[in-house]
Amino acid sequence: MKFMKLGSRPDTFYTTEAVRSVSSEVSSDLIIQVKGSRYLLHKFPLLSKCLRLQRLCSEYQEASQHQIIQLHDFPSGVEAFELCAKFCYGITITLSAYNIVASRCAAEYLQMTEDVEKGNLIYKLEVFFNSCILQGWRDSIATLQSTKAFPLWSEELGITSRCIEAIASKVLTHPSKVSLSHSYSRRGRDDMSCNGAESLRHNKPANRGWWAEDIAELGIDLYWRTMIAIKSGGKMPSHLIGDALKIYASKWLPNISKNGRDHKQAASDSDSDSANDLTSKHRLILESIVSLVPVEKGAASTSFLLKLLKAANILNASSSSKMELARRVGLQLEDATVGDLIIPSVSYETDTRYDVDIVMTILEQFLLQGQSPPTSPPRSKLGFERRRSRSAENIDFEFQESRRSSSAAHSSKLKVAKLMDVYLQEIGRDVNLSLSKFIAIAEAIPEFARLDHDDLYRAIDIYLKAHPDLNKSERKRLCRILDCKKLSMEACMHAAQNELLPLRVVVQVLFFEQARAAMAGGKVTELPSNIRALLATHNIDPSRPPAPLSTSSLMPADDQWSVSGLKSPRSKMSTLRMKLAEDDDLDENDLNPDGIGRSSKLKALCLLPARPKRMFSKLWSTNRSTTSEKN
């Protein structure tokens, strides 16, 4: 820490009966009242350097031996006044980054300018401030911190702005050229005096983000202004700005528990003014951090943005801050995890455990990103290739870049689809989650982004278990989002015995499973025309092997599927016939135009034997005999 000493006389101030006096052969003739403290001093040394005291003494002439001066609006404390008084007496004083602001404000108030005497205190303070304090890293930060005790005076004297500019310039300078001063004294390194030689060899920062932890000590107002100055320089990479904001948030924002109910209950139990003030302070910090996040994608990690969003929910931040965070997360949703998206709900209007609405907003922001460019460049109408110009080469380069961007966007949608299906499994356990919200999230994912529906089926199964009171129409509505032909063989085996599923879904699963099994053996080279037409209406290829079971789910052990101990095909058929017998309340609107009810068609489909290969072989032989007779 840099310091400066002024004066050469020893300290002769002493206290007697709560009055501060100076040991001198000359009797005192001036009493100054400052902040409840009384000083018994001499006019000559003080009035020779303090213009304000000169004017006050001339205005209030008193006949008594001691003239009393009241300094009611003195900006600093008694320590700063005493420092100025000692300077007038020539007593040694020590100036540093911790007392220079208070001393500068006091000297300005007392008008200790060059007009009164050459080499006065204001001049010396300014020289020390500009040549030493602003040149050091830690000194600038310590001085800036001390300005919060005198905000108006510090702004008027330009101390705050000059400290911020000095800090920003050092952040934007190459680390090897920065004099860190007291910054690393916490590691056992101290500085020399202002006139001494300061070694930079041991004070070089390790990386370009060396400054973030130090400026995190500033209050939010000064920190915000400092970060704005750093960002306006235009030289700092956006990801370093994001890292600095993360450090500041971890230092000043409270830890947010995963269960927001605890915080909401604590807030309702504590209505004290101190608790409200603390919440307001945290809200201001959070909203300021949000306003500082760089606009570039990836400047702040998705996990950090979602933590801010959780804090914004709990602290009841402004809607604009929440929407900005949702928009930013939507731009990089593919990097999120399920744990990040579990945002506790703190709304008093709903009993749901999770804030599903904000996640839906994030998903919408993700899907609103740009459309994919064309998949191939325009072909030349001529049959031969001419020599291309440089502009044509640039167009091809831009096209290749757009192809890469399109591929990345497609890959992102695949990741987000998998992420949202696992997220549905997590929130599906909430008994208060409405069916419409569950379906809205599931349907928002584009169809092409789900390569298989295994994770979606898991989510539906969990939701059905957590909501046993769903009626038949609600279960049908839920299962309409499921594509049975995109289920793996293991998922089909589980779904065929799932008594929570609507009958129609079970029948479709059995049909697709047995149709694929019929072609998997290789004994049947071609299906009859009526079977092929039925499969074609569902856009499936029975000869294609089923997709492997997805293992990305983070489900508990009791929610995992088990294929051991499954019922035999005969028992599955018997279970299905029993369900058909109980299903007497099918919708009357399920009649086809030809008058044949769907229930009869479903029953006919369920009459498929347990060994489909033999059935399809029999159908195939029948068709062949019919064809030979016609010939």
XYZ file of C-alpha atoms in Angstrom:
631
model
C 0.000 0.000 0.000
C 1.455 3.352 -1.017
C 1.577 6.183 1.517
C 2.857 9.725 1.899
C 4.091 11.557 4.993
C 3.804 15.319 5.410
C 5.258 17.484 8.186
C 8.146 16.925 10.540
C 7.009 17.957 14.028
C 5.979 15.333 16.610
C 2.356 14.868 17.515
C 1.442 17.181 20.416
C -2.346 16.726 20.434
C -3.763 15.483 23.729
C -7.203 15.031 25.313
C -8.397 16.647 28.551
C -11.994 16.293 29.725
C -13.241 15.327 26.249
C -11.471 18.331 24.690
C -8.616 17.922 22.226
C -5.833 20.475 22.647
C -2.305 21.163 21.387
C 0.642 21.385 23.714
C 2.077 24.860 23.129
C 3.664 27.728 24.991
C 1.106 30.059 23.415
C -2.366 29.965 24.911
C -5.200 28.828 22.643
C -7.687 31.344 21.311
C -9.995 29.301 19.071
C -12.584 26.642 19.861
C -13.898 24.555 16.973
C -16.913 22.266 17.382
C -16.895 19.329 14.894
C -19.269 16.354 14.954
C -19.806 16.533 18.704
C -16.089 16.929 19.467
C -14.418 20.106 20.742
C -10.933 21.293 19.743
C -9.026 23.990 21.636
C -6.604 25.419 19.032
C -4.802 28.552 17.813
C -5.950 31.010 15.162
C -2.660 31.772 13.517
C -1.637 28.356 12.132
C -5.208 27.468 11.151
C -6.353 30.708 9.600
C -3.127 30.973 7.590
C -4.096 27.870 5.601
C -7.923 27.632 5.887
C -9.866 30.273 3.992
C -13.218 29.146 5.401
C -12.019 29.599 8.985
C -10.813 33.079 8.082
C -14.269 34.052 6.865
C -16.065 32.471 9.808
C -13.856 34.245 12.299
C -14.399 37.588 10.592
C -18.169 37.090 10.614
C -18.454 36.068 14.270
C -16.356 38.434 16.311
C -16.669 37.726 20.012
C -15.403 39.596 23.008
C -14.487 36.422 24.899
C -10.982 35.042 24.982
C -11.904 31.939 22.980
C -13.800 32.375 19.729
C -16.143 29.440 19.050
C -16.642 28.167 15.479
C -19.387 25.625 14.749
C -18.779 23.338 11.732
C -22.196 21.676 11.529
C -21.965 20.597 7.884
C -18.421 19.271 7.966
C -18.357 16.452 5.343
C -15.836 14.090 6.976
C -15.274 12.791 10.457
C -13.235 14.193 13.317
C -10.201 12.163 12.191
C -10.088 14.035 8.881
C -10.446 17.399 10.614
C -7.665 16.575 13.022
C -5.438 15.520 10.116
C -6.006 18.921 8.460
C -5.327 20.697 11.766
C -2.081 18.789 12.274
C -1.005 19.739 8.749
C -1.516 23.398 9.692
C 0.698 22.922 12.785
C 3.378 21.090 10.754
C 2.833 17.858 12.666
C 3.665 14.658 10.757
C 0.641 13.069 9.095
C 0.414 9.895 7.016
C -1.795 9.708 3.921
C -2.878 6.499 2.198
C -5.637 5.123 0.025
C -7.802 4.614 3.109
C -7.872 8.231 4.319
C -7.153 10.309 1.245
C -10.834 10.689 0.285
C -11.874 11.898 3.743
C -8.850 14.213 3.908
C -9.537 15.580 0.437
C -13.172 16.345 1.288
C -12.156 17.987 4.576
C -9.495 20.108 2.868
C -11.979 21.176 0.228
C -14.488 22.161 2.914
C -11.872 24.200 4.804
C -10.741 25.738 1.462
C -7.077 24.882 1.912
C -6.194 26.074 -1.591
C -3.180 27.602 -3.289
C -4.854 31.017 -3.112
C -4.352 30.983 0.645
C -0.810 29.576 0.694
C 1.489 27.918 -1.813
C 1.931 24.184 -1.310
C -1.307 23.913 0.645
C -2.926 20.620 1.553
C -5.253 20.304 -1.484
C -2.314 20.610 -3.865
C -0.290 17.970 -2.028
C -3.263 15.604 -1.864
C -3.894 15.938 -5.591
C -0.252 15.244 -6.410
C -0.252 12.127 -4.247
C -3.610 10.992 -5.631
C -2.632 11.347 -9.287
C 0.967 10.169 -9.111
C 0.666 7.319 -6.613
C -2.888 6.244 -5.811
C -4.192 6.078 -9.377
C -1.060 4.279 -10.547
C -1.570 1.355 -8.192
C -4.174 -1.359 -8.721
C -5.168 -2.104 -5.163
C -4.819 1.533 -4.111
C -7.332 2.573 -6.755
C -9.824 -0.035 -5.562
C -9.405 0.855 -1.879
C -9.839 4.545 -2.640
C -12.912 3.875 -4.751
C -14.427 1.855 -1.924
C -13.901 4.700 0.525
C -15.842 7.123 -1.691
C -19.155 5.484 -0.711
C -18.907 7.283 2.674
C -18.832 10.665 0.891
C -20.746 10.094 -2.373
C -21.704 13.699 -3.178
C -18.328 15.234 -2.368
C -16.467 12.435 -4.161
C -18.535 12.936 -7.296
C -18.097 16.710 -7.231
C -14.337 16.448 -6.785
C -14.063 13.810 -9.529
C -12.497 11.227 -7.220
C -14.984 8.476 -8.082
C -14.783 8.906 -11.847
C -10.987 9.087 -11.852
C -10.707 5.885 -9.796
C -13.093 4.052 -12.118
C -11.174 5.191 -15.189
C -7.884 4.104 -13.630
C -9.242 0.648 -12.751
C -10.780 0.143 -16.194
C -7.594 1.167 -17.962
C -5.569 -1.354 -15.943
C -8.075 -4.127 -16.690
C -7.803 -3.387 -20.405
C -3.989 -3.268 -20.261
C -1.902 -6.389 -20.718
C -1.446 -8.043 -17.295
C 2.348 -7.916 -17.472
C 2.232 -4.117 -17.611
C -0.030 -3.643 -14.590
C 1.364 -2.595 -11.223
C -0.772 -4.727 -8.936
C 0.373 -2.911 -5.834
C -1.460 -4.270 -2.775
C -3.668 -6.592 -4.828
C -1.782 -9.744 -3.876
C -0.799 -8.774 -0.332
C -3.236 -11.456 0.804
C -0.623 -13.904 -0.471
C 2.054 -12.343 1.710
C 3.321 -9.582 -0.615
C 3.585 -5.983 0.536
C 4.434 -2.810 -1.350
C 7.093 -0.266 -0.997
C 6.378 3.390 -0.310
C 5.445 5.793 -3.043
C 9.091 6.768 -3.441
C 10.335 3.186 -3.319
C 10.839 0.736 -6.191
C 7.974 -1.690 -6.551
C 8.838 -5.097 -7.972
C 6.622 -6.431 -10.725
C 8.380 -9.750 -11.032
C 6.387 -11.379 -8.232
C 3.151 -9.534 -8.918
C 2.266 -10.692 -12.437
C -1.272 -12.115 -12.672
C -1.773 -15.632 -13.919
C -4.414 -14.943 -16.575
C -6.505 -12.259 -18.196
C -9.276 -12.677 -15.657
C -7.009 -11.765 -12.753
C -8.976 -8.606 -11.986
C -12.427 -10.104 -11.430
C -11.960 -11.213 -7.830
C -10.475 -7.903 -6.713
C -13.198 -5.638 -8.077
C -15.843 -8.000 -6.684
C -15.221 -6.283 -3.342
C -16.942 -3.131 -4.596
C -20.553 -2.307 -3.785
C -23.057 -2.826 -6.572
C -23.275 0.844 -7.607
C -19.535 1.293 -8.003
C -19.152 -2.205 -9.458
C -21.799 -1.501 -12.097
C -20.095 1.723 -13.162
C -16.690 0.026 -13.259
C -17.977 -2.847 -15.409
C -19.641 -0.399 -17.780
C -16.292 1.384 -18.181
C -14.556 -1.952 -18.841
C -17.155 -3.041 -21.384
C -17.086 0.316 -23.165
C -13.366 -0.179 -23.796
C -14.282 -2.824 -26.356
C -11.148 -4.905 -25.733
C -12.343 -7.334 -23.095
C -13.602 -10.750 -24.340
C -17.237 -11.301 -23.479
C -16.618 -14.604 -21.711
C -14.268 -12.868 -19.235
C -17.033 -10.386 -18.479
C -19.369 -13.320 -17.855
C -16.841 -14.996 -15.557
C -16.429 -11.767 -13.575
C -20.190 -11.454 -13.134
C -20.346 -15.032 -11.901
C -17.675 -14.296 -9.280
C -19.544 -11.207 -8.118
C -22.891 -13.035 -7.933
C -21.409 -15.879 -5.884
C -19.996 -13.331 -3.436
C -23.017 -11.079 -2.944
C -26.146 -13.084 -3.771
C -27.567 -15.542 -1.228
C -27.385 -19.261 -1.850
C -30.611 -20.383 -3.484
C -31.848 -23.736 -2.206
C -33.257 -26.207 -4.695
C -36.571 -26.127 -2.900
C -37.928 -22.621 -3.175
C -40.716 -23.482 -0.714
C -38.284 -23.033 2.177
C -37.433 -19.511 1.040
C -41.084 -18.628 0.454
C -42.036 -19.874 3.900
C -39.178 -17.948 5.497
C -40.233 -14.803 3.649
C -43.810 -15.172 4.880
C -42.668 -15.759 8.458
C -40.300 -12.778 8.533
C -41.888 -9.406 7.785
C -39.293 -7.262 9.524
C -37.954 -4.147 7.874
C -34.418 -5.525 7.942
C -35.461 -8.630 6.021
C -37.269 -6.523 3.429
C -34.252 -4.240 3.071
C -31.970 -7.219 2.562
C -34.275 -8.665 -0.090
C -34.392 -5.307 -1.865
C -30.608 -5.115 -1.800
C -30.272 -8.594 -3.280
C -32.876 -7.757 -5.918
C -30.923 -4.660 -6.939
C -27.711 -6.678 -7.189
C -29.364 -9.336 -9.336
C -31.016 -6.891 -11.730
C -27.750 -4.977 -12.086
C -25.885 -8.189 -12.915
C -28.493 -9.086 -15.533
C -28.066 -5.698 -17.175
C -24.303 -6.268 -17.396
C -24.385 -9.675 -19.135
C -22.832 -9.231 -22.597
C -25.109 -9.701 -25.590
C -22.872 -12.312 -27.224
C -24.068 -15.902 -27.081
C -22.014 -17.976 -24.664
C -20.666 -14.965 -22.760
C -22.222 -16.416 -19.612
C -22.720 -20.128 -19.051
C -26.228 -21.550 -19.270
C -25.928 -22.922 -15.746
C -25.061 -19.463 -14.381
C -27.942 -17.799 -16.247
C -30.402 -20.353 -14.906
C -29.118 -19.832 -11.370
C -29.773 -16.136 -11.831
C -33.256 -17.001 -13.056
C -33.928 -19.086 -9.955
C -32.748 -16.202 -7.787
C -34.909 -13.777 -9.780
C -37.947 -15.940 -9.059
C -37.280 -16.101 -5.348
C -36.339 -12.425 -4.988
C -39.353 -11.350 -7.056
C -37.227 -9.477 -9.570
C -38.743 -7.378 -12.341
C -40.473 -9.085 -15.261
C -38.037 -7.504 -17.694
C -35.082 -9.118 -15.902
C -36.780 -12.515 -15.928
C -37.644 -12.265 -19.614
C -34.113 -11.169 -20.492
C -32.691 -14.165 -18.645
C -35.206 -16.490 -20.316
C -34.247 -15.101 -23.711
C -30.549 -15.528 -23.050
C -31.001 -19.097 -21.797
C -33.125 -19.897 -24.847
C -30.234 -18.975 -27.133
C -28.060 -21.702 -25.588
C -30.578 -24.128 -24.129
C -28.728 -27.131 -25.560
C -26.012 -26.608 -22.917
C -28.424 -26.864 -19.978
C -28.990 -29.852 -17.723
C -32.186 -31.109 -16.138
C -30.990 -29.935 -12.739
C -30.540 -26.425 -14.114
C -34.120 -26.352 -15.395
C -35.657 -27.398 -12.074
C -36.736 -23.888 -11.078
C -38.759 -23.778 -7.845
C -42.118 -22.091 -8.015
C -42.650 -19.354 -5.441
C -45.953 -18.079 -6.752
C -48.766 -17.904 -4.224
C -51.310 -18.433 -7.020
C -50.289 -22.022 -7.730
C -49.341 -25.078 -5.710
C -47.021 -26.571 -8.308
C -43.520 -27.366 -7.171
C -41.807 -26.102 -10.307
C -42.072 -23.007 -12.458
C -43.048 -24.686 -15.708
C -44.194 -21.462 -17.365
C -40.726 -19.915 -17.391
C -39.255 -23.122 -18.844
C -41.896 -23.010 -21.561
C -40.858 -19.433 -22.295
C -37.224 -20.535 -22.534
C -38.184 -23.332 -24.926
C -40.157 -20.926 -27.099
C -37.163 -18.598 -27.266
C -34.989 -21.505 -28.348
C -37.402 -22.527 -31.098
C -37.663 -18.939 -32.350
C -34.046 -18.959 -33.488
C -33.305 -18.636 -37.220
C -34.548 -21.133 -39.751
C -32.129 -23.535 -41.387
C -30.593 -22.408 -44.695
C -30.936 -24.471 -47.910
C -29.222 -27.850 -47.835
C -27.528 -27.524 -51.221
C -26.145 -24.649 -53.300
C -27.955 -23.549 -56.457
C -26.872 -25.522 -59.517
C -25.759 -23.926 -62.734
C -28.194 -24.205 -65.613
C -25.316 -25.035 -67.956
C -24.119 -28.592 -68.300
C -20.463 -27.670 -67.822
C -18.611 -25.835 -65.097
C -17.073 -22.508 -65.933
C -14.199 -20.899 -64.156
C -15.606 -19.253 -61.091
C -14.939 -15.701 -60.059
C -13.725 -14.679 -56.614
C -17.226 -13.504 -55.719
C -18.562 -16.949 -56.567
C -15.930 -18.488 -54.303
C -17.015 -16.145 -51.513
C -20.611 -17.209 -52.029
C -19.575 -20.852 -51.781
C -17.619 -20.105 -48.609
C -20.608 -18.370 -47.065
C -22.762 -21.282 -48.102
C -20.452 -23.785 -46.429
C -20.544 -21.684 -43.267
C -24.327 -21.642 -43.392
C -24.323 -25.413 -43.829
C -22.242 -25.775 -40.693
C -24.579 -23.427 -38.839
C -27.596 -25.421 -40.012
C -25.999 -28.671 -38.887
C -25.229 -27.183 -35.478
C -28.806 -25.914 -35.145
C -30.165 -29.362 -36.002
C -27.854 -30.991 -33.472
C -28.982 -28.470 -30.862
C -32.632 -29.350 -31.445
C -31.851 -33.055 -30.976
C -30.139 -32.288 -27.658
C -32.971 -30.051 -26.494
C -35.574 -32.683 -27.410
C -33.780 -35.259 -25.263
C -33.366 -32.682 -22.486
C -37.050 -31.728 -22.423
C -38.211 -35.361 -22.394
C -36.067 -36.008 -19.308
C -37.345 -32.724 -17.830
C -40.918 -33.984 -18.337
C -40.011 -37.101 -16.384
C -38.884 -34.920 -13.482
C -41.860 -32.569 -13.347
C -44.334 -35.372 -14.110
C -44.057 -36.489 -10.489
C -45.684 -33.259 -9.331
C -49.276 -34.131 -8.452
C -50.342 -30.517 -9.017
C -48.924 -30.224 -12.530
C -51.760 -29.694 -14.985
C -52.175 -31.946 -18.000
C -52.263 -29.022 -20.407
C -48.826 -27.754 -19.324
C -47.320 -31.217 -19.598
C -48.705 -31.649 -23.105
C -47.736 -28.120 -24.162
C -44.058 -28.759 -23.448
C -44.141 -32.185 -25.100
C -45.826 -30.871 -28.250
C -43.501 -27.865 -28.563
C -40.625 -30.123 -29.606
C -40.470 -30.577 -33.414
C -41.307 -34.085 -34.561
C -37.986 -34.580 -36.375
C -36.033 -33.776 -33.194
C -37.268 -36.936 -31.443
C -35.456 -39.870 -33.012
C -37.238 -42.199 -30.612
C -40.077 -41.818 -28.118
C -38.685 -43.944 -25.289
C -37.930 -40.990 -22.992
C -41.295 -39.443 -23.801
C -43.022 -42.736 -22.953
C -41.176 -42.786 -19.613
C -42.459 -39.282 -18.888
C -46.046 -40.268 -19.777
C -45.831 -43.368 -17.603
C -44.542 -41.308 -14.647
C -47.282 -38.721 -15.117
C -49.979 -41.430 -15.217
C -48.649 -42.964 -12.005
C -48.598 -39.574 -10.254
C -52.117 -38.715 -11.503
C -54.250 -41.843 -11.060
C -57.453 -39.789 -11.127
C -57.211 -38.916 -14.837
C -60.337 -39.936 -16.696
C -60.345 -41.876 -19.939
C -60.509 -38.868 -22.265
C -57.602 -37.176 -20.454
C -55.480 -40.302 -20.751
C -56.282 -40.477 -24.457
C -55.361 -36.823 -24.880
C -52.068 -37.409 -23.082
C -51.126 -40.426 -25.162
C -51.834 -38.721 -28.488
C -48.377 -37.139 -28.244
C -46.809 -40.608 -28.270
C -45.766 -42.249 -31.546
C -45.859 -45.998 -30.976
C -43.800 -46.806 -34.044
C -40.853 -44.861 -32.564
C -40.718 -47.037 -29.452
C -37.964 -49.597 -29.015
C -38.758 -53.278 -28.509
C -38.165 -52.993 -24.762
C -40.481 -49.994 -24.537
C -43.141 -51.865 -26.510
C -42.938 -54.845 -24.160
C -43.416 -52.528 -21.190
C -46.259 -50.585 -22.803
C -48.123 -53.747 -23.816
C -48.622 -54.580 -20.136
C -49.113 -51.036 -18.862
C -52.646 -50.960 -17.453
C -52.516 -47.166 -17.152
C -52.408 -46.656 -20.925
C -55.596 -46.329 -22.974
C -56.643 -49.504 -24.737
C -56.097 -48.020 -28.172
C -52.430 -47.326 -27.420
C -51.887 -50.868 -26.153
C -53.426 -52.297 -29.328
C -51.232 -50.135 -31.544
C -48.143 -51.145 -29.605
C -48.997 -54.839 -29.938
C -49.685 -54.523 -33.631
C -46.453 -52.732 -34.428
C -44.475 -55.097 -32.235
C -45.879 -58.211 -33.878
C -45.606 -56.773 -37.388
C -41.894 -56.076 -36.842
C -41.415 -59.496 -35.308
C -43.035 -61.064 -38.370
C -40.403 -59.590 -40.678
C -37.440 -59.938 -38.314
C -37.184 -63.739 -38.788
C -36.569 -63.493 -42.522
C -38.932 -66.335 -43.423
C -41.448 -63.962 -44.950
C -39.968 -61.997 -47.814
C -43.030 -59.917 -48.533
C -46.215 -59.148 -46.640
C -49.644 -59.420 -48.238
C -50.922 -56.270 -49.912
C -53.535 -55.547 -47.255
C -50.976 -55.752 -44.427
C -48.466 -53.660 -46.346
C -51.111 -51.004 -47.009
C -52.020 -50.864 -43.340
C -48.383 -50.462 -42.326
C -47.843 -47.839 -45.015
C -50.570 -45.676 -43.517
C -48.401 -45.460 -40.393
C -45.155 -44.810 -42.319
C -43.248 -47.730 -40.818
C -40.871 -50.278 -42.256
C -41.302 -53.586 -40.405
C -38.008 -54.903 -41.739
C -36.030 -52.163 -39.997
C -34.657 -53.266 -36.610
C -35.992 -51.364 -33.615
C -33.981 -48.479 -32.179
C -31.970 -49.242 -29.057
C -33.372 -48.233 -25.737
C -32.267 -44.747 -24.668
C -30.163 -44.640 -21.542
C -30.096 -40.901 -21.037
C -32.834 -40.864 -18.446
C -31.970 -40.083 -14.853
C -34.985 -41.891 -13.442
C -34.961 -43.557 -10.025
C -34.681 -47.295 -9.888
C -38.388 -47.801 -9.223
C -39.258 -45.958 -12.459
C -36.913 -47.970 -14.701
C -38.386 -50.571 -16.971
C -37.787 -54.217 -16.252
C -38.100 -56.891 -18.942
C -37.492 -59.754 -16.567
C -40.574 -61.632 -15.498
C -42.700 -60.251 -18.306
C -45.812 -62.143 -19.210
C -45.728 -64.457 -22.177
C -47.430 -63.437 -25.427
C -50.380 -65.596 -24.528
C -50.847 -63.819 -21.208
C -50.527 -60.457 -23.027
C -53.307 -61.481 -25.362
C -55.464 -62.597 -22.467
C -54.854 -59.301 -20.690
C -55.815 -57.424 -23.815
C -59.003 -59.451 -24.304
C -59.929 -58.730 -20.682
C -59.396 -55.000 -21.256
C -61.458 -55.158 -24.415
C -64.284 -56.752 -22.506
C -64.129 -53.982 -19.921
C -63.930 -51.231 -22.521
C -67.655 -50.798 -23.144
C -67.637 -47.014 -23.083
C -65.747 -46.261 -26.291
C -66.748 -43.046 -27.978
C -69.738 -43.350 -30.295
C -67.973 -40.957 -32.666
C -65.317 -43.601 -33.357
C -67.507 -45.129 -36.131
C -66.006 -45.110 -39.602
C -68.027 -43.851 -42.580
C -68.780 -47.446 -43.542
C -70.508 -47.983 -40.223
C -67.954 -50.355 -38.829
C -66.994 -49.402 -35.297
C -63.340 -48.962 -34.334
C -63.847 -51.263 -31.410
C -64.521 -54.168 -33.736
C -61.403 -53.323 -35.738
C -59.336 -53.145 -32.556
C -60.683 -56.492 -31.443
C -59.877 -57.951 -34.813
C -56.306 -56.651 -34.590
C -55.931 -58.152 -31.130
C -56.854 -61.586 -32.475
C -53.372 -61.789 -33.996
C -51.915 -65.091 -32.755
C -49.004 -65.292 -30.402
C -46.808 -66.557 -33.243
C -47.213 -64.013 -36.038
C -44.749 -65.663 -38.368
C -47.044 -68.615 -38.854
C -50.011 -66.327 -39.503
C -48.211 -64.214 -42.097
C -46.807 -67.346 -43.755
C -50.311 -68.739 -44.003
C -51.575 -65.497 -45.523
C -48.704 -65.520 -47.980
C -49.355 -69.127 -49.088
C -53.044 -68.344 -49.570
C -52.249 -65.405 -51.822
C -49.871 -67.507 -53.893
C -52.458 -70.258 -54.437
C -55.042 -67.694 -55.499
C -52.633 -66.187 -57.993
C -51.769 -69.570 -59.520
C -55.440 -70.449 -60.016
C -55.996 -67.181 -61.913
C -53.101 -67.960 -64.225
